[in-house]
Coordinates of C-alpha atoms in Angstrom, one line a residue:
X1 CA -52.2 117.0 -80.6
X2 CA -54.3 118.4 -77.9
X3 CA -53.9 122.2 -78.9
X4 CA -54.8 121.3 -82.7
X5 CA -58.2 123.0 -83.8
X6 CA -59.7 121.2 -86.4
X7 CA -60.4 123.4 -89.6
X8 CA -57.7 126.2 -89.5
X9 CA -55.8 127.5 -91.9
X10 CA -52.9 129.7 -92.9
X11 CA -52.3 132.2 -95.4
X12 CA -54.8 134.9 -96.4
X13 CA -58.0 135.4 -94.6
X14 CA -61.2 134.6 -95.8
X15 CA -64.0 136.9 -98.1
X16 CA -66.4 139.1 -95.7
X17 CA -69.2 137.0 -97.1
X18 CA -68.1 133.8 -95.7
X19 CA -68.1 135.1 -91.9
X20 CA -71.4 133.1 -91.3
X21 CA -69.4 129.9 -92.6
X22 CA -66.2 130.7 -90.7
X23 CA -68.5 131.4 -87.2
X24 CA -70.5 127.9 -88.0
X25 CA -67.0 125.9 -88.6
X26 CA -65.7 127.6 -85.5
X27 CA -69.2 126.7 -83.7
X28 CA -68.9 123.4 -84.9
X29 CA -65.3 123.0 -84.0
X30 CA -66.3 123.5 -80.5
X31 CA -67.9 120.3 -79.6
X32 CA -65.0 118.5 -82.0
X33 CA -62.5 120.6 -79.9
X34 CA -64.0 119.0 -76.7
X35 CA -64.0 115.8 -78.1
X36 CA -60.3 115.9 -78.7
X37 CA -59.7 117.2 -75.0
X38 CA -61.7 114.6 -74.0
X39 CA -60.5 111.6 -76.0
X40 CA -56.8 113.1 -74.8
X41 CA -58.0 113.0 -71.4
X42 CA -59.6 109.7 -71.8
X43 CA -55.8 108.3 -73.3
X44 CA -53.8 111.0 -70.4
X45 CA -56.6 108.5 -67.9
X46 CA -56.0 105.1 -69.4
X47 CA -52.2 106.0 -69.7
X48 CA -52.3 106.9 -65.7
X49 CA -54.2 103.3 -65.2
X50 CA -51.9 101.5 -66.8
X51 CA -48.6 102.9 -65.4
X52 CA -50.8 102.6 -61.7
X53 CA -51.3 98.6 -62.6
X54 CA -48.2 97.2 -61.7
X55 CA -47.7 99.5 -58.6
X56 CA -50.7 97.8 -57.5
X57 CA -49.7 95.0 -58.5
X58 CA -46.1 95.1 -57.1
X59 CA -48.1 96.6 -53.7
X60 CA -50.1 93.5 -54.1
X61 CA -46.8 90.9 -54.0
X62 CA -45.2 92.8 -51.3
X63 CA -48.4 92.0 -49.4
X64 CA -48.0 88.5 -50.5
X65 CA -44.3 88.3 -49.6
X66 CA -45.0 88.8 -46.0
X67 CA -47.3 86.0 -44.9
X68 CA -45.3 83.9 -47.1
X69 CA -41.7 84.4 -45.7
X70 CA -43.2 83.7 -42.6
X71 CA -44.7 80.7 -43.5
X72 CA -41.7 79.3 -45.1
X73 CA -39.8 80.0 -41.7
X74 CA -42.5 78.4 -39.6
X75 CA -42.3 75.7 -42.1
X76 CA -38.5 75.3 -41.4
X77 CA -38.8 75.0 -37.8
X78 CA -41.7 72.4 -38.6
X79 CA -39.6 70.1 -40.7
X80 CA -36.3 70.6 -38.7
X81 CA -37.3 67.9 -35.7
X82 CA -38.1 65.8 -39.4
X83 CA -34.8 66.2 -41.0
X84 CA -33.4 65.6 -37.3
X85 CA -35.3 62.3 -37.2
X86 CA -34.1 61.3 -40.7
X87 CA -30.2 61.8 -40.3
X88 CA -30.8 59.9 -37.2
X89 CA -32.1 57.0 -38.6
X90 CA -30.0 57.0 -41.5
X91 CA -27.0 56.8 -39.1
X92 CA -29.0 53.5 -37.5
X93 CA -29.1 52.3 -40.9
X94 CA -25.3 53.6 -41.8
X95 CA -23.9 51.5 -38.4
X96 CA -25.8 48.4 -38.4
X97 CA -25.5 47.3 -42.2
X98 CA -22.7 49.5 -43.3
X99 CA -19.9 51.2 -41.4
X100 CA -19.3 51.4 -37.3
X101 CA -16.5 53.3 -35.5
X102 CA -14.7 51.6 -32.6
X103 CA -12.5 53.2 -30.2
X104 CA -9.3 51.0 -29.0
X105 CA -9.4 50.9 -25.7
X106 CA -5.8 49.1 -25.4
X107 CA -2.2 48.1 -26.4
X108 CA -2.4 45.3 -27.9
X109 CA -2.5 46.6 -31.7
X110 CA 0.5 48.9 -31.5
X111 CA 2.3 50.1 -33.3
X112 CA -0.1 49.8 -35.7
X113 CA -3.3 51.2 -33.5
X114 CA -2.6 53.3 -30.7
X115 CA -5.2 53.9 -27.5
X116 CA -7.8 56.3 -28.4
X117 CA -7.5 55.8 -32.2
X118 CA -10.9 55.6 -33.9
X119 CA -11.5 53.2 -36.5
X120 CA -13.7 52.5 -39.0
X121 CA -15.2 49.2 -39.8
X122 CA -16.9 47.4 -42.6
X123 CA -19.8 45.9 -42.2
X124 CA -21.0 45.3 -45.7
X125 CA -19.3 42.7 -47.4
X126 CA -19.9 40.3 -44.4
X127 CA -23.5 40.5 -45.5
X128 CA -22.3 39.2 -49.1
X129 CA -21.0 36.4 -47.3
X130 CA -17.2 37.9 -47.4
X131 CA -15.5 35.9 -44.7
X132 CA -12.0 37.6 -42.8
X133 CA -8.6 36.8 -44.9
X134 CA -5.3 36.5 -43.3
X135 CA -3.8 40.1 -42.7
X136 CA -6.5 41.9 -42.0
X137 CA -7.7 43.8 -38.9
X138 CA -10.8 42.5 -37.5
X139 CA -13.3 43.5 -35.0
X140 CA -15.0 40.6 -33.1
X141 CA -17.3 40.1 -30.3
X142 CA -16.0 38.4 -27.1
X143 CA -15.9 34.1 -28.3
X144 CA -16.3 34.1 -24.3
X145 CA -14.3 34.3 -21.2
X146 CA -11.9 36.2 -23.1
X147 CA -12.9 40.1 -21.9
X148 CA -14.4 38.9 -18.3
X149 CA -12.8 40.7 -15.8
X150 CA -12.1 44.0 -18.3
X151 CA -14.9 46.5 -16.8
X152 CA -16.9 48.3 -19.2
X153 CA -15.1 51.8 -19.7
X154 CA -18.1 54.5 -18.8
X155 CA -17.8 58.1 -17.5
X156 CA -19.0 59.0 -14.4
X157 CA -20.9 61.5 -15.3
X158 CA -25.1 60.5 -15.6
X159 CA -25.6 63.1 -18.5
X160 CA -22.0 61.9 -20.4
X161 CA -23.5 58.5 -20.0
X162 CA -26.4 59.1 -21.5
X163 CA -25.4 61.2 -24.1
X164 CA -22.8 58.3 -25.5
X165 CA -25.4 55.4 -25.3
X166 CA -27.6 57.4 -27.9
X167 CA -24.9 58.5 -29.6
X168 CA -23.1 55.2 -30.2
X169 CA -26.9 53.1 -30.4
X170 CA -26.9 55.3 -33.9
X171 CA -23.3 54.6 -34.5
X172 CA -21.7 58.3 -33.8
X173 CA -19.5 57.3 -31.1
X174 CA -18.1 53.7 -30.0
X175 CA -20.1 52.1 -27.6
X176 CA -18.9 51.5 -23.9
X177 CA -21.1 48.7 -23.0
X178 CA -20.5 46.5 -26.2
X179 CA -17.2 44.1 -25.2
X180 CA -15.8 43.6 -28.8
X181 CA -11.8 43.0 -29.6
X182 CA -9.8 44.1 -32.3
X183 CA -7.1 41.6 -33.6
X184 CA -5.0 40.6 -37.0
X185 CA -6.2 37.4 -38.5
X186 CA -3.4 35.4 -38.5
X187 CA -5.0 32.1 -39.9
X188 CA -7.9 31.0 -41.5
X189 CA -10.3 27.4 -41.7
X190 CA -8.4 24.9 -42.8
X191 CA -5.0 26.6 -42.0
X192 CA -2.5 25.0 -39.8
X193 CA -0.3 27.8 -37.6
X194 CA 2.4 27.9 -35.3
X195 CA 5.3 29.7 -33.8
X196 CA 8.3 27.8 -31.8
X197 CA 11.5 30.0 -30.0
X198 CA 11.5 33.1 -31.4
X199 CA 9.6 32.8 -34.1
X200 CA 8.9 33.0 -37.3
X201 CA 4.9 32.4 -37.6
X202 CA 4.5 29.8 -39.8
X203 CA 1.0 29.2 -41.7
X204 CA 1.1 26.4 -43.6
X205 CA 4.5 25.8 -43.3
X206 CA 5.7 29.4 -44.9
X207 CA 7.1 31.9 -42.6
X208 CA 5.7 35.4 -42.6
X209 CA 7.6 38.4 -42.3
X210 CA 5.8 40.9 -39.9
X211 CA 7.4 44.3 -40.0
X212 CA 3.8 46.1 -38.4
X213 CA 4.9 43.8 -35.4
X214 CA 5.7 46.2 -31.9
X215 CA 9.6 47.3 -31.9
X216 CA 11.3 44.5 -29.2
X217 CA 8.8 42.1 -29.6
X218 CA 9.3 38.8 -31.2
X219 CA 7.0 36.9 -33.2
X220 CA 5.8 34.5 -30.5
X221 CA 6.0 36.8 -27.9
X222 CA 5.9 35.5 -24.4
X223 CA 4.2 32.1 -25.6
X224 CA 4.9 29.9 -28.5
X225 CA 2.3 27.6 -29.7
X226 CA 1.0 24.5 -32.8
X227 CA 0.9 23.9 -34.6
X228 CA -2.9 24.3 -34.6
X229 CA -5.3 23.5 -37.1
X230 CA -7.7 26.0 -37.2
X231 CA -11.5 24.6 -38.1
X232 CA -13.4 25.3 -41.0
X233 CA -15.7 28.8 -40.1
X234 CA -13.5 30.0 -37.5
X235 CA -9.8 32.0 -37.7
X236 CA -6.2 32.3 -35.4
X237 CA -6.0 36.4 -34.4
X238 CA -2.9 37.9 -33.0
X239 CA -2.5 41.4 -31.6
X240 CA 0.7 43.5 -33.5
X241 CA 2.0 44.3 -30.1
X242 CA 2.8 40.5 -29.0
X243 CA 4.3 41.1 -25.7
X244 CA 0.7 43.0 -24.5
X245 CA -2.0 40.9 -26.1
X246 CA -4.1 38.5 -24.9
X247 CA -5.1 36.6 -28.1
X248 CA -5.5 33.4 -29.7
X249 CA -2.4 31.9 -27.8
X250 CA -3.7 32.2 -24.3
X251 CA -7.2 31.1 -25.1
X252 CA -6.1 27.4 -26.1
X253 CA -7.7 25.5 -23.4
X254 CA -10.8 27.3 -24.0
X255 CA -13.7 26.0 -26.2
X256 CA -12.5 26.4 -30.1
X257 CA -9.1 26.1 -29.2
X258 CA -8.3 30.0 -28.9
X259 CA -9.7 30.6 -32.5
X260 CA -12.9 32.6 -33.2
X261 CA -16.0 31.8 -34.9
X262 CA -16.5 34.2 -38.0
X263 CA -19.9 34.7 -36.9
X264 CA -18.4 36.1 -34.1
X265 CA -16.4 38.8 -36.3
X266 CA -18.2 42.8 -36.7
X267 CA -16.5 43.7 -39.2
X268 CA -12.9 44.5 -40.8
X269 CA -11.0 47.9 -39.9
X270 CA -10.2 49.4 -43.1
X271 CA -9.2 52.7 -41.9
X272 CA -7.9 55.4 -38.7
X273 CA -10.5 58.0 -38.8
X274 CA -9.7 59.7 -35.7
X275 CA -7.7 61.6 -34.4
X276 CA -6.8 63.4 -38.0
X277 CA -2.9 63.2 -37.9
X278 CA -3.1 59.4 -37.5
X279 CA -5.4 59.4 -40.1
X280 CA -4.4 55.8 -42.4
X281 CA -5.3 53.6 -43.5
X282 CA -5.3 49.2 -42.8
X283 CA -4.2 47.5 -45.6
X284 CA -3.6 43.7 -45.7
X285 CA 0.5 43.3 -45.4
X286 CA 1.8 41.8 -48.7
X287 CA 3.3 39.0 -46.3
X288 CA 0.4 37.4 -47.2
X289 CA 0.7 37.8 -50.8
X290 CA 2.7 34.8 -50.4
X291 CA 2.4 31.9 -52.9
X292 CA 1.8 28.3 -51.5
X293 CA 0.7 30.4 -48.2
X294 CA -3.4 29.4 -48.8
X295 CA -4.1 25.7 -48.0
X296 CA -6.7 25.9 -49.8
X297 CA -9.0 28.5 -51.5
X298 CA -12.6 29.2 -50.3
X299 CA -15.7 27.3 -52.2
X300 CA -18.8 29.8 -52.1
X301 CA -18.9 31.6 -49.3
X302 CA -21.9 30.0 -46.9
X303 CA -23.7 33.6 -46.6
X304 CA -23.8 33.6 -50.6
X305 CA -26.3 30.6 -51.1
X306 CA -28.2 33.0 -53.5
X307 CA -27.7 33.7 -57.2
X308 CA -27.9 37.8 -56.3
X309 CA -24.9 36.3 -53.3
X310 CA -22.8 34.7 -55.8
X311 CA -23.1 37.3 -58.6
X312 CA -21.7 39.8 -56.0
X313 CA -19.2 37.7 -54.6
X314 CA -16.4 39.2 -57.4
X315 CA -17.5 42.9 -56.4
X316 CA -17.4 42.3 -53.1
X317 CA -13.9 41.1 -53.7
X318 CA -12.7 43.9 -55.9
X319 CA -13.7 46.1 -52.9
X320 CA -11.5 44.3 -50.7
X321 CA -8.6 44.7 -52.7
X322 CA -9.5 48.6 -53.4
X323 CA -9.0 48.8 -49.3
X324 CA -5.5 47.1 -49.8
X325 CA -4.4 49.2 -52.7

């Protein structure tokens, strides 16, 4: 379009007479001429400015990007000691309303829980007012006199030391400090237990068959005992491995009568988290499935005064039994 001159034609040339005409067109073809070459420029310079717009602006972001990557990885290292802060209280709130892991420290739960096994324990349904059934594992503090000459298991190492307290004060590790026991509850308020010769245990009159028992033991152990009637608000706890547990039956003579308050009791040990081949985990024995076994079934729990309480109470229950299953 740019070579195009305005007023040309082919075929025959024109009469002699109309030179004057031809020069004037071609005259004033000129200035059209230059009109074209510069409306073509003009286009050829808007085209260039256009194509030169998003290099700019491309030039522009990559300017942008810089500053902005740089921000976003100050900003990371800003908000890390945040995030840190947040997990850290969120484990707070995981151990003290939720879940806590214990270490066992002895014998007295084997077979079933070996030394340095790390369980889990629930610390939920308690707050629904959900009180310890028979079978199950429990972890309680000390009723007293019970734990006073075991020494509390620390390392010797100042930095070790320090590094657990923190740990377990958030509920990462067990605590060394805290003297809490881990049992089976046996019987329940308003029970009546006992155990003569040999065995069996008898709750309520009905003999229980213990197969999670320690191989060579009996089910009394070293010391028979009852029957007992255990209180309202407290329960009878026996370690699995009878011949190495100091539990309910050597506490008799003691305030309570070797039974526990349940206000006493953390939680119940629903599963073996650690290490990972013993991973299992604690179901309630169907021994105590038995009918006739229960003297007599719970009223509304005292913690569950509340309508929200009592309208939980079934959940709470169906949770229980998800643990079993």
């Amino acid at each position: 379009m740019g070579d195009l001159v305005i007023g040309a034609r082919s075929g025959a040339g024109e009469p002699e007479g109309a030179g004057g005409r031809t020069a004037r067109s071609a005259e004033s073809a000129e200035p059209s001429g230059s009109v074209e070459d510069t409306a073509a420029q003009s286009a050829e310079d808007q085209g260039g400015g256009a194509d030169d717009v998003p290099a700019a602006a491309e030039d522009d972001e990559r300017s942008a990007e810089t500053p902005s990557g740089e921000r976003r990885q100050r900003s990371f290292w800003k908000e890390l000691p945040i995030l840190i802060g947040i997990a850290l209280i969120l484990a707070l709130v995981i151990k003290t309303f939720f879940v806590q892991a214990f270490s066992i420290p002895s014998e007295s739960m084997q077979n079933t829980l070996q030394v340095g096994d790390r369980v889990l324990v629930d610390k939920l349904t308690p707050w629904f007012g959900a009180e310890p059934e028979r079978g199950e594992v429990v972890v309680f503090h000390d009723p007293g006199g019970w734990l006073s000459d075991e020494p509390a298991q620390q390392s010797n190492n100042s930095f070790v030391r320090g590094l657990q307290d923190v740990l377990s004060f958030v509920g990462l590790m067990p605590s060394a400090n805290e003297k809490d026991l881990i049992k089976r509850v046996i019987a329940v308020g308003g029970d009546t237990v006992e155990c003569e010769g040999e065995g069996p245990v008898k709750v309520n009159g009905i003999a229980l068959d213990e197969p999670y028992i320690f191989p060579g033991n009996t089910p009394c152990g070293t010391k028979q005992f009852g029957p007992v009637h255990v209180p309202d608000g407290r329960i009878w706890v026996m370690g699995d491995h009878r011949a190495d547990s100091l539990d309910s039956r050597y506490h008799m003579d003691q305030p309570g009568g070797g039974t526990v308050p349940v206000g006493d009791v953390v939680g119940r040990a629903f599963v073996v988290a650690w290490p990972l081949d013993r991973w299992a985990t604690l179901p309630v024995p169907s021994t105590f499935d038995q009918k006739g076994l229960a003297a007599a079934e719970p009223f509304v729990p005292p913690a569950a005064g509340t309508l929200g309480a009592v309208g939980l109470w079934p959940l709470v229950r169906r949770m229980r039994r998800r643990i079993d299953s």
